Short mmCIF file of C-alpha atoms in Angstrom, two decimals:
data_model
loop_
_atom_site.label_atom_id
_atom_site.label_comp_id
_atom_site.label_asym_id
_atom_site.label_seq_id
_atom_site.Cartn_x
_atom_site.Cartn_y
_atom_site.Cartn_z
CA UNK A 1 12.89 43.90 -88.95
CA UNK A 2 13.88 46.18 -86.39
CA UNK A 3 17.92 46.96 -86.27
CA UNK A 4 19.37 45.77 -82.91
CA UNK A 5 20.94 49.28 -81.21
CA UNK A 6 23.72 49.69 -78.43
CA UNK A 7 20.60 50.69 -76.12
CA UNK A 8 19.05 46.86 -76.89
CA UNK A 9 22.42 45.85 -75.67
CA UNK A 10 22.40 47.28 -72.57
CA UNK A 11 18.87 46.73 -71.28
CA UNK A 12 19.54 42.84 -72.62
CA UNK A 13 22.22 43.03 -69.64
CA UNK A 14 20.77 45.55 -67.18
CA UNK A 15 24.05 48.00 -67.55
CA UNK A 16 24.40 51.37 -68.96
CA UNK A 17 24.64 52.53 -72.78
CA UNK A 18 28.13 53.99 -72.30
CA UNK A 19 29.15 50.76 -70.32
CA UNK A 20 28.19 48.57 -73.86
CA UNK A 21 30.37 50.87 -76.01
CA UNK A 22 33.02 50.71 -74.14
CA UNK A 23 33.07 46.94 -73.89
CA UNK A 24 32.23 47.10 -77.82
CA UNK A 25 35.79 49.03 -78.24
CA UNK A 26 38.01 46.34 -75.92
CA UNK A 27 38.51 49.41 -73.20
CA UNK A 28 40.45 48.22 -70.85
CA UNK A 29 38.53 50.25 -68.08
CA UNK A 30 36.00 47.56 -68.18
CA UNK A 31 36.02 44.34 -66.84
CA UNK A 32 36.72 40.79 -68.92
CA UNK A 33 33.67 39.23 -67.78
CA UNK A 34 31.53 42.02 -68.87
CA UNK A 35 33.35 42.77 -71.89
CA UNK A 36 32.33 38.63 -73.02
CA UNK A 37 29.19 39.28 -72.06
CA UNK A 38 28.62 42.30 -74.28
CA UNK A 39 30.28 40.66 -77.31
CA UNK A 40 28.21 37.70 -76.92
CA UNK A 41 24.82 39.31 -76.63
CA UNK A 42 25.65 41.69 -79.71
CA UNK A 43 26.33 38.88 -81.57
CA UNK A 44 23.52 37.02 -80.41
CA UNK A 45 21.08 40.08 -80.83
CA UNK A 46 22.97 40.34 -84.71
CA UNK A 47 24.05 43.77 -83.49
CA UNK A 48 25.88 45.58 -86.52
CA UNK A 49 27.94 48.76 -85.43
CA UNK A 50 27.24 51.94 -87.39
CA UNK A 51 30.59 52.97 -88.75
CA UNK A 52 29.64 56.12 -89.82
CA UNK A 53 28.43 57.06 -86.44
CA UNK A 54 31.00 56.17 -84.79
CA UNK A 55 33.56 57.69 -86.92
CA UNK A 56 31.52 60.92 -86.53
CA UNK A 57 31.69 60.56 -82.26
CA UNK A 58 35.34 59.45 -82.47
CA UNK A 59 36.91 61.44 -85.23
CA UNK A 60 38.43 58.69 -86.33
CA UNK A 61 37.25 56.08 -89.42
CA UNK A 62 40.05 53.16 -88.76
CA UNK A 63 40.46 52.99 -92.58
CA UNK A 64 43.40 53.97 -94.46
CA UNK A 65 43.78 54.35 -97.91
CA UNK A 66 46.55 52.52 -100.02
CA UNK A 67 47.44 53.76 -103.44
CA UNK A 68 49.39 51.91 -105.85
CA UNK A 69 50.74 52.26 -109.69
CA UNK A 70 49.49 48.73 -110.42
CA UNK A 71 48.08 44.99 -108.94
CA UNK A 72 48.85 43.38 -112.03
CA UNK A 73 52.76 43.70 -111.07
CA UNK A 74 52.92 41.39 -108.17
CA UNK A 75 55.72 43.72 -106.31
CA UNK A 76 52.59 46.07 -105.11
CA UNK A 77 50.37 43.47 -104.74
CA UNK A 78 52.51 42.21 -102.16
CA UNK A 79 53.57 45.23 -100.26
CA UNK A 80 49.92 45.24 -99.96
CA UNK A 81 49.72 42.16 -98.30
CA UNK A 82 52.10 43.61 -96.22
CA UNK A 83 50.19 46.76 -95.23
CA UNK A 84 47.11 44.77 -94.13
CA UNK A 85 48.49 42.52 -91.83
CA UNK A 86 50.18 45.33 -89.93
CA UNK A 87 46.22 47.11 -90.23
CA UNK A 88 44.29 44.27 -89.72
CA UNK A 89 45.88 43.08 -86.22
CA UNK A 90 45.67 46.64 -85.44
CA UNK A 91 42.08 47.46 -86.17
CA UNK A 92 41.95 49.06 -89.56
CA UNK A 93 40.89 48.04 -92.96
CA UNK A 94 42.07 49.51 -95.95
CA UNK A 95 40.78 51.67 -99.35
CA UNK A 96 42.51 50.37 -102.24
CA UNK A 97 42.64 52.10 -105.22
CA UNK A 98 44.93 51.91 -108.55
CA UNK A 99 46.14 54.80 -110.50
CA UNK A 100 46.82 52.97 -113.20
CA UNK A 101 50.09 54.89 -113.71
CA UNK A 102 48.33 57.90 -114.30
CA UNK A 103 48.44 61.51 -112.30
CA UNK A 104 44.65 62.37 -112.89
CA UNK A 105 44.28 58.70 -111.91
CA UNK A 106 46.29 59.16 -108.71
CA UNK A 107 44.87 62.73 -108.43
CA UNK A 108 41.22 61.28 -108.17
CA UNK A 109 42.00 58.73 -105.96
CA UNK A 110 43.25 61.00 -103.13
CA UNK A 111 39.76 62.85 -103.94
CA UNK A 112 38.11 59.96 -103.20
CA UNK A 113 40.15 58.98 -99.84
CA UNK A 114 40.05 62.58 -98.38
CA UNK A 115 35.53 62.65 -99.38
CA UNK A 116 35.86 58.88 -97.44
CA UNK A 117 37.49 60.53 -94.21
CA UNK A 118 40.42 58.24 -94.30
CA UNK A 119 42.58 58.30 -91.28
CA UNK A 120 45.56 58.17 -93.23
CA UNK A 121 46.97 57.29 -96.63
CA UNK A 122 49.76 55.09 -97.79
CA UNK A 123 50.97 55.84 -101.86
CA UNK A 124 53.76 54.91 -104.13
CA UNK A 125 53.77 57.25 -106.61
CA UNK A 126 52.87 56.94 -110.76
CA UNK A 127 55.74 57.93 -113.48
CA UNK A 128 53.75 60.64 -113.96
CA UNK A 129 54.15 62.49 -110.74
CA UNK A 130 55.85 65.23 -111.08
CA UNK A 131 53.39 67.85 -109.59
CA UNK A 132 52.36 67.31 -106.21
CA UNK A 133 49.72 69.46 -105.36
CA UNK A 134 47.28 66.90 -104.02
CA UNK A 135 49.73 65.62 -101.58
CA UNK A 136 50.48 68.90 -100.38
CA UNK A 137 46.17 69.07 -99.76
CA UNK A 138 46.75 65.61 -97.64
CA UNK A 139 49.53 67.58 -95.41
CA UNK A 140 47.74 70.88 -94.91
CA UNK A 141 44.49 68.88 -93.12
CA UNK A 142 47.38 67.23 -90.69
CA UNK A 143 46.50 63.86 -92.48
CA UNK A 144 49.08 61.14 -91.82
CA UNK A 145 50.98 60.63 -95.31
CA UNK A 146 53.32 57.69 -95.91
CA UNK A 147 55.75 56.33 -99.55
CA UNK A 148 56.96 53.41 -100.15
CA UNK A 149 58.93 52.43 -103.31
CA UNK A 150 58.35 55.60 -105.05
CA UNK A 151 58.64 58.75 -102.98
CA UNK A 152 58.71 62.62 -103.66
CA UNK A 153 61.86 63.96 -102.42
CA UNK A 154 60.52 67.68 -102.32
CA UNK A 155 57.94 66.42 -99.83
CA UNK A 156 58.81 66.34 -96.15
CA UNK A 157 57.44 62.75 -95.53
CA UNK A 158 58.05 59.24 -94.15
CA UNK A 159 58.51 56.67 -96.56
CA UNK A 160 59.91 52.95 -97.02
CA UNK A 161 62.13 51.97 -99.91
CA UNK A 162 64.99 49.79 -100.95
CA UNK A 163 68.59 50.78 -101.01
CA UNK A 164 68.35 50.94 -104.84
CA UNK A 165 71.81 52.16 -105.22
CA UNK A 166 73.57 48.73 -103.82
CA UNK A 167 70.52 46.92 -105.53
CA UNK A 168 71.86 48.64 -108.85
CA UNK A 169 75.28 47.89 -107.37
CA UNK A 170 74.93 44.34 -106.12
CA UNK A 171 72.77 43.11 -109.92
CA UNK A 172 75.73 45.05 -111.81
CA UNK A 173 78.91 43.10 -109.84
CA UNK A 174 76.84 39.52 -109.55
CA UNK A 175 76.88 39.95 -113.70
CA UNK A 176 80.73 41.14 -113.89
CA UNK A 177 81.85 38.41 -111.57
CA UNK A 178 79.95 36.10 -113.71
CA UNK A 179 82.73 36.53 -116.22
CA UNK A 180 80.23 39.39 -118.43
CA UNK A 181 81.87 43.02 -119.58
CA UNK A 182 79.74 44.67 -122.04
CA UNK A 183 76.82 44.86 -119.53
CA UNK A 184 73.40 46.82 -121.07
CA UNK A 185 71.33 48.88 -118.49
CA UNK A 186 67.66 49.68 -119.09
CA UNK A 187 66.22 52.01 -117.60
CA UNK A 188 63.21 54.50 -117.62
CA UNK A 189 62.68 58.07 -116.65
CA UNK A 190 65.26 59.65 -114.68
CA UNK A 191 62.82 62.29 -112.19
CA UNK A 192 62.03 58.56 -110.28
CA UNK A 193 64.35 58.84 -107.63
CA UNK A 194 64.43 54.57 -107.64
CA UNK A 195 65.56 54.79 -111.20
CA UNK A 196 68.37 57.27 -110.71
CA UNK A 197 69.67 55.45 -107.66
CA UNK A 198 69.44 51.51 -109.55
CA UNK A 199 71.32 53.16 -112.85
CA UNK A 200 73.79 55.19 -110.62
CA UNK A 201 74.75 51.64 -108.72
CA UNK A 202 75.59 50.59 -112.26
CA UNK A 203 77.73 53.09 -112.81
CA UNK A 204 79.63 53.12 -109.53
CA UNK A 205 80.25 48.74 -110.28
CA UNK A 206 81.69 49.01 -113.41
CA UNK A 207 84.00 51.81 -111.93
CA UNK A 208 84.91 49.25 -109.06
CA UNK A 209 85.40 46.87 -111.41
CA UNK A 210 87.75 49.33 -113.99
CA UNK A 211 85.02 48.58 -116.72
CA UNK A 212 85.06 51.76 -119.10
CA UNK A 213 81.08 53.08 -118.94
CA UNK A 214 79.64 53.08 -122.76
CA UNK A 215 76.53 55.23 -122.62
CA UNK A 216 75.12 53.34 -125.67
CA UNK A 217 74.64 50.43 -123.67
CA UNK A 218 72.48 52.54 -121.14
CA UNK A 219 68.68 52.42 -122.72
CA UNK A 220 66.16 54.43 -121.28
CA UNK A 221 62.21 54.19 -121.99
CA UNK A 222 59.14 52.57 -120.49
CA UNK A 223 59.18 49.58 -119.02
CA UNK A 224 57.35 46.58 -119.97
CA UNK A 225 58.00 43.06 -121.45
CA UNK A 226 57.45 44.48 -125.49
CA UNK A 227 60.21 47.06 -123.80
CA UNK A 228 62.71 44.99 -123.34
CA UNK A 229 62.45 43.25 -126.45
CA UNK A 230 62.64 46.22 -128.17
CA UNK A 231 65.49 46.83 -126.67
CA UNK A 232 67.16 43.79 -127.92
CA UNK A 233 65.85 44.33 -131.06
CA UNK A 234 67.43 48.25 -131.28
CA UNK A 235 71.06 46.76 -130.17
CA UNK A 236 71.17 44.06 -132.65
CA UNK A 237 70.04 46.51 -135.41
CA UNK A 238 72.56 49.22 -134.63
CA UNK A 239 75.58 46.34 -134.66
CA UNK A 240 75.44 47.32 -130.45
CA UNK A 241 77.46 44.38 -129.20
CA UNK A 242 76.73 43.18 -125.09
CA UNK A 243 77.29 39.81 -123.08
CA UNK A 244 74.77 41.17 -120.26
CA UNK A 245 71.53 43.05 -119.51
CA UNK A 246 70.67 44.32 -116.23
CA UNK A 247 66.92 45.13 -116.53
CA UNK A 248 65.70 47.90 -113.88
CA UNK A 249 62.75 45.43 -113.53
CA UNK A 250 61.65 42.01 -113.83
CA UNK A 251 58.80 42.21 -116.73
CA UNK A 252 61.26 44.26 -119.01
CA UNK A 253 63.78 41.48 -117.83
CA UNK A 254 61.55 38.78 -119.22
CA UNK A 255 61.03 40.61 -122.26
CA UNK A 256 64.68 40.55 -122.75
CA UNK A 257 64.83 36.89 -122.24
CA UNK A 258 62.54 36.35 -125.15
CA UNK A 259 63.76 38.14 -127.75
CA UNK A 260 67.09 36.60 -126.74
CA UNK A 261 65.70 33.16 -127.31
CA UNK A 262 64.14 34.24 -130.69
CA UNK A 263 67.44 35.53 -131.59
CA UNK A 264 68.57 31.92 -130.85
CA UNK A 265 71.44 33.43 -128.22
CA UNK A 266 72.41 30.99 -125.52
CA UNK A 267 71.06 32.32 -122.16
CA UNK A 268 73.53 32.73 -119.62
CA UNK A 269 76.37 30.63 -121.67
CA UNK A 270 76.32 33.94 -124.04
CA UNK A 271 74.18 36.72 -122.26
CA UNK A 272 73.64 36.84 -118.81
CA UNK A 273 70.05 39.00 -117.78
CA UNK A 274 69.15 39.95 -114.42
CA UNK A 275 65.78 41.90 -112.99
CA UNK A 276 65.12 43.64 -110.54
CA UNK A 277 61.82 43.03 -107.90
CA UNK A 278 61.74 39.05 -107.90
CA UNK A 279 58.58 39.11 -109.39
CA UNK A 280 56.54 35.61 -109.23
CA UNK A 281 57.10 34.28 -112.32
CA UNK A 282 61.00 34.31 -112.34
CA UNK A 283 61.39 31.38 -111.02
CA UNK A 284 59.08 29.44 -113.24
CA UNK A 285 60.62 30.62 -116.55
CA UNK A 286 63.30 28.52 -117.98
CA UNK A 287 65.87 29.80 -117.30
CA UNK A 288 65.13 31.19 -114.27
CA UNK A 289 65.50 34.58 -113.78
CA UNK A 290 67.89 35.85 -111.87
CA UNK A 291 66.89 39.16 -110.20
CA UNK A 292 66.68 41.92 -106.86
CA UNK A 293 64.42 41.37 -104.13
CA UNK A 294 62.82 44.14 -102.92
CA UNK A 295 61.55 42.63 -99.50
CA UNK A 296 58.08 43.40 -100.49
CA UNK A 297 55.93 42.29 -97.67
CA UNK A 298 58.49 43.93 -95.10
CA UNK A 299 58.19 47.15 -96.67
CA UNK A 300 54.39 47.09 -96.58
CA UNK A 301 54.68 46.05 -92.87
CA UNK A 302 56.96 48.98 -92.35
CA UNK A 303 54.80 51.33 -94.16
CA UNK A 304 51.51 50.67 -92.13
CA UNK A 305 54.03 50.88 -88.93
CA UNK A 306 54.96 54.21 -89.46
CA UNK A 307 51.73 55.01 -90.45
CA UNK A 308 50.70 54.46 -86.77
CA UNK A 309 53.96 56.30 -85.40
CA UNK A 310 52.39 59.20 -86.91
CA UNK A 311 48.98 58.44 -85.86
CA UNK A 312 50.36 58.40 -82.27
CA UNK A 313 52.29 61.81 -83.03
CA UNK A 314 50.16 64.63 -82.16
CA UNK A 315 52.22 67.46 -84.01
CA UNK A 316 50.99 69.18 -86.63
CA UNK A 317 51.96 67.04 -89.94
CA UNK A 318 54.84 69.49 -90.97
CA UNK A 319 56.36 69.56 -87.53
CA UNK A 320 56.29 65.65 -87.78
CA UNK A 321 59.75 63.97 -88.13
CA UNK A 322 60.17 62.41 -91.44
CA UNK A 323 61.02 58.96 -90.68
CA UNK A 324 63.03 56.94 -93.65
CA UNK A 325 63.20 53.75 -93.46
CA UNK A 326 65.03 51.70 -96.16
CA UNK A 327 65.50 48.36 -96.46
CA UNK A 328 68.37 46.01 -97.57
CA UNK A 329 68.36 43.99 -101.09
CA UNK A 330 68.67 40.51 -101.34
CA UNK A 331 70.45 39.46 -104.47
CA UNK A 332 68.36 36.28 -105.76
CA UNK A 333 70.47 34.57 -108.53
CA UNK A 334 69.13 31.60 -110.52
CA UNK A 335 69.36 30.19 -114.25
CA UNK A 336 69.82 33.54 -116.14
CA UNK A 337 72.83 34.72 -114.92
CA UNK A 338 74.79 31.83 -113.15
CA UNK A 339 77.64 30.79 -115.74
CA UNK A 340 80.02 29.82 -113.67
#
């Protein structure tokens, strides 16, 4: 069966080739009536425009690529969601890939948006990342780069992220106004700038609050639910004694709840936990978890928004202006922290 062209198109209507694909791209230089007219026919005629052509003509794809750690943790799942409304109403679809955590993972990924002629790329960065190399290749073509959550600091780029200082801050005070002293940080790697900021907001509460700081209530490791009850487990071994846990994030959060519960400890009458990313599930749990939003759809929004600031900035990407925008934490408090 023969594949309906722009040129069937056009002598379906009488009018000229160039006529059709501008009424196929919404140009405003032509009129309603025709531009109806051409949609109907094409979709009458099962007219199916060749991408690759047009991308070729145009220079342009209108796909982006999004790369995130993980879409088993629902955080990136929905600042995905985020990221393809903004897209979507705006003409572009999205690559998705997941590094799994992983640099080579992350490494190959960017391979595999820069061989698919992305017009841009949106990543939050693994644990791993600590050489940047291939994001420096995504700069040098003048391709628009954007971070959200986890960002490079070394590289001149926009981004989107939390305030996780006062999100560190604001989980640290809720727990000390609760009535809790000895108050347990986990925490993981200290190059992730989020990490840093959520453990120094600790720190700077429990100076507000005249609370001596006792590093051996500050764990650091990988985060995961086994993680935090590890965790647990390592405290009550060494004879650590603690009232409170602020978990940098919500998984290693619920591990902490269950190893609590196996230990037969009253949760929040005798420890108070609190997350960090209001993941779905905290408010199913019993108790609830108590926790940080992150404003994750927002910050996907805002991501694919600067993403087309850039694409409407013709400079050169390292003369480009490296917009931060950082959003405000919402302080979510529910069953596992709420004692009085």
């Amino acid at each position: 069966m023969k594949k309906t062209t722009i040129h069937d198109i056009a002598r379906e209507l009488n009018i000229t080739f160039s006529t059709v694909a501008r009424a196929l791209r919404n140009n405003p230089a032509i009129s309603e009536a025709t531009r109806v007219a051409v949609h109907q026919t094409a979709e009458r005629l099962n007219y199916r425009q060749n991408k690759l052509a047009s991308s070729l003509r145009s220079g342009s794809t209108h796909v982006i690529g999004v790369i995130v750690p993980s879409l088993h943790v629902s955080f990136f799942s929905s600042v995905v969601h985020g990221i393809e409304k903004v897209m979507n109403e705006n003409g572009y679809s999205i690559l998705l890939y997941q590094s799994n955590e992983m640099l080579r993972q992350e490494v190959k990924g960017i391979e595999t948006f820069l061989q698919s002629r992305v017009d841009g790329i949106i990543s939050s960065v693994t644990l791993e990342t600590e050489q940047y190399g291939h994001y420096e290749e995504i700069k040098k073509r003048n391709i628009p780069l954007i971070f959200f959550d986890r960002t490079l600091d070394a590289l001149n780029t926009p981004s989107v992220t939390i305030n996780d200082h006062q999100g560190g801050f604001m989980a640290t005070e809720h727990l000390i106004q609760q009535g809790y002293r000895r108050i347990v940080h986990i925490t993981a790697a200290q190059n992730m700038p989020i990490f840093k900021e959520r453990l120094r907001g600790y720190k700077d509460a429990l100076e507000r609050y005249g609370i001596p700081l006792q590093e051996e209530l500050i764990l650091q490791g990988q985060f995961s639910i086994e993680y935090g009850r590890s965790c647990i487990r390592q405290l009550r071994e060494q004879g650590i004694t603690f009232d409170a846990v602020f978990a940098l994030e919500d998984y290693t959060a619920m591990g902490v709840i269950q190893q609590l519960q196996a230990y037969n400890i009253q949760i929040p009458q005798e420890t108070g936990v609190i997350g960090f990313a209001n993941e779905a599930f905290g408010e199913l749990v019993h108790p609830g978890l108590s926790t940080v939003d992150q404003q994750t759809v927002k910050m996907g929004e805002e991501a694919a928004r600067l993403f087309l600031k850039t694409v409407l900035n013709k400079e050169p990407a390292e003369d480009r202006p490296a917009e931060k925008v950082v959003l405000e934490p919402v302080l979510i408090v529910r069953g596992s922290s709420r004692r009085r």
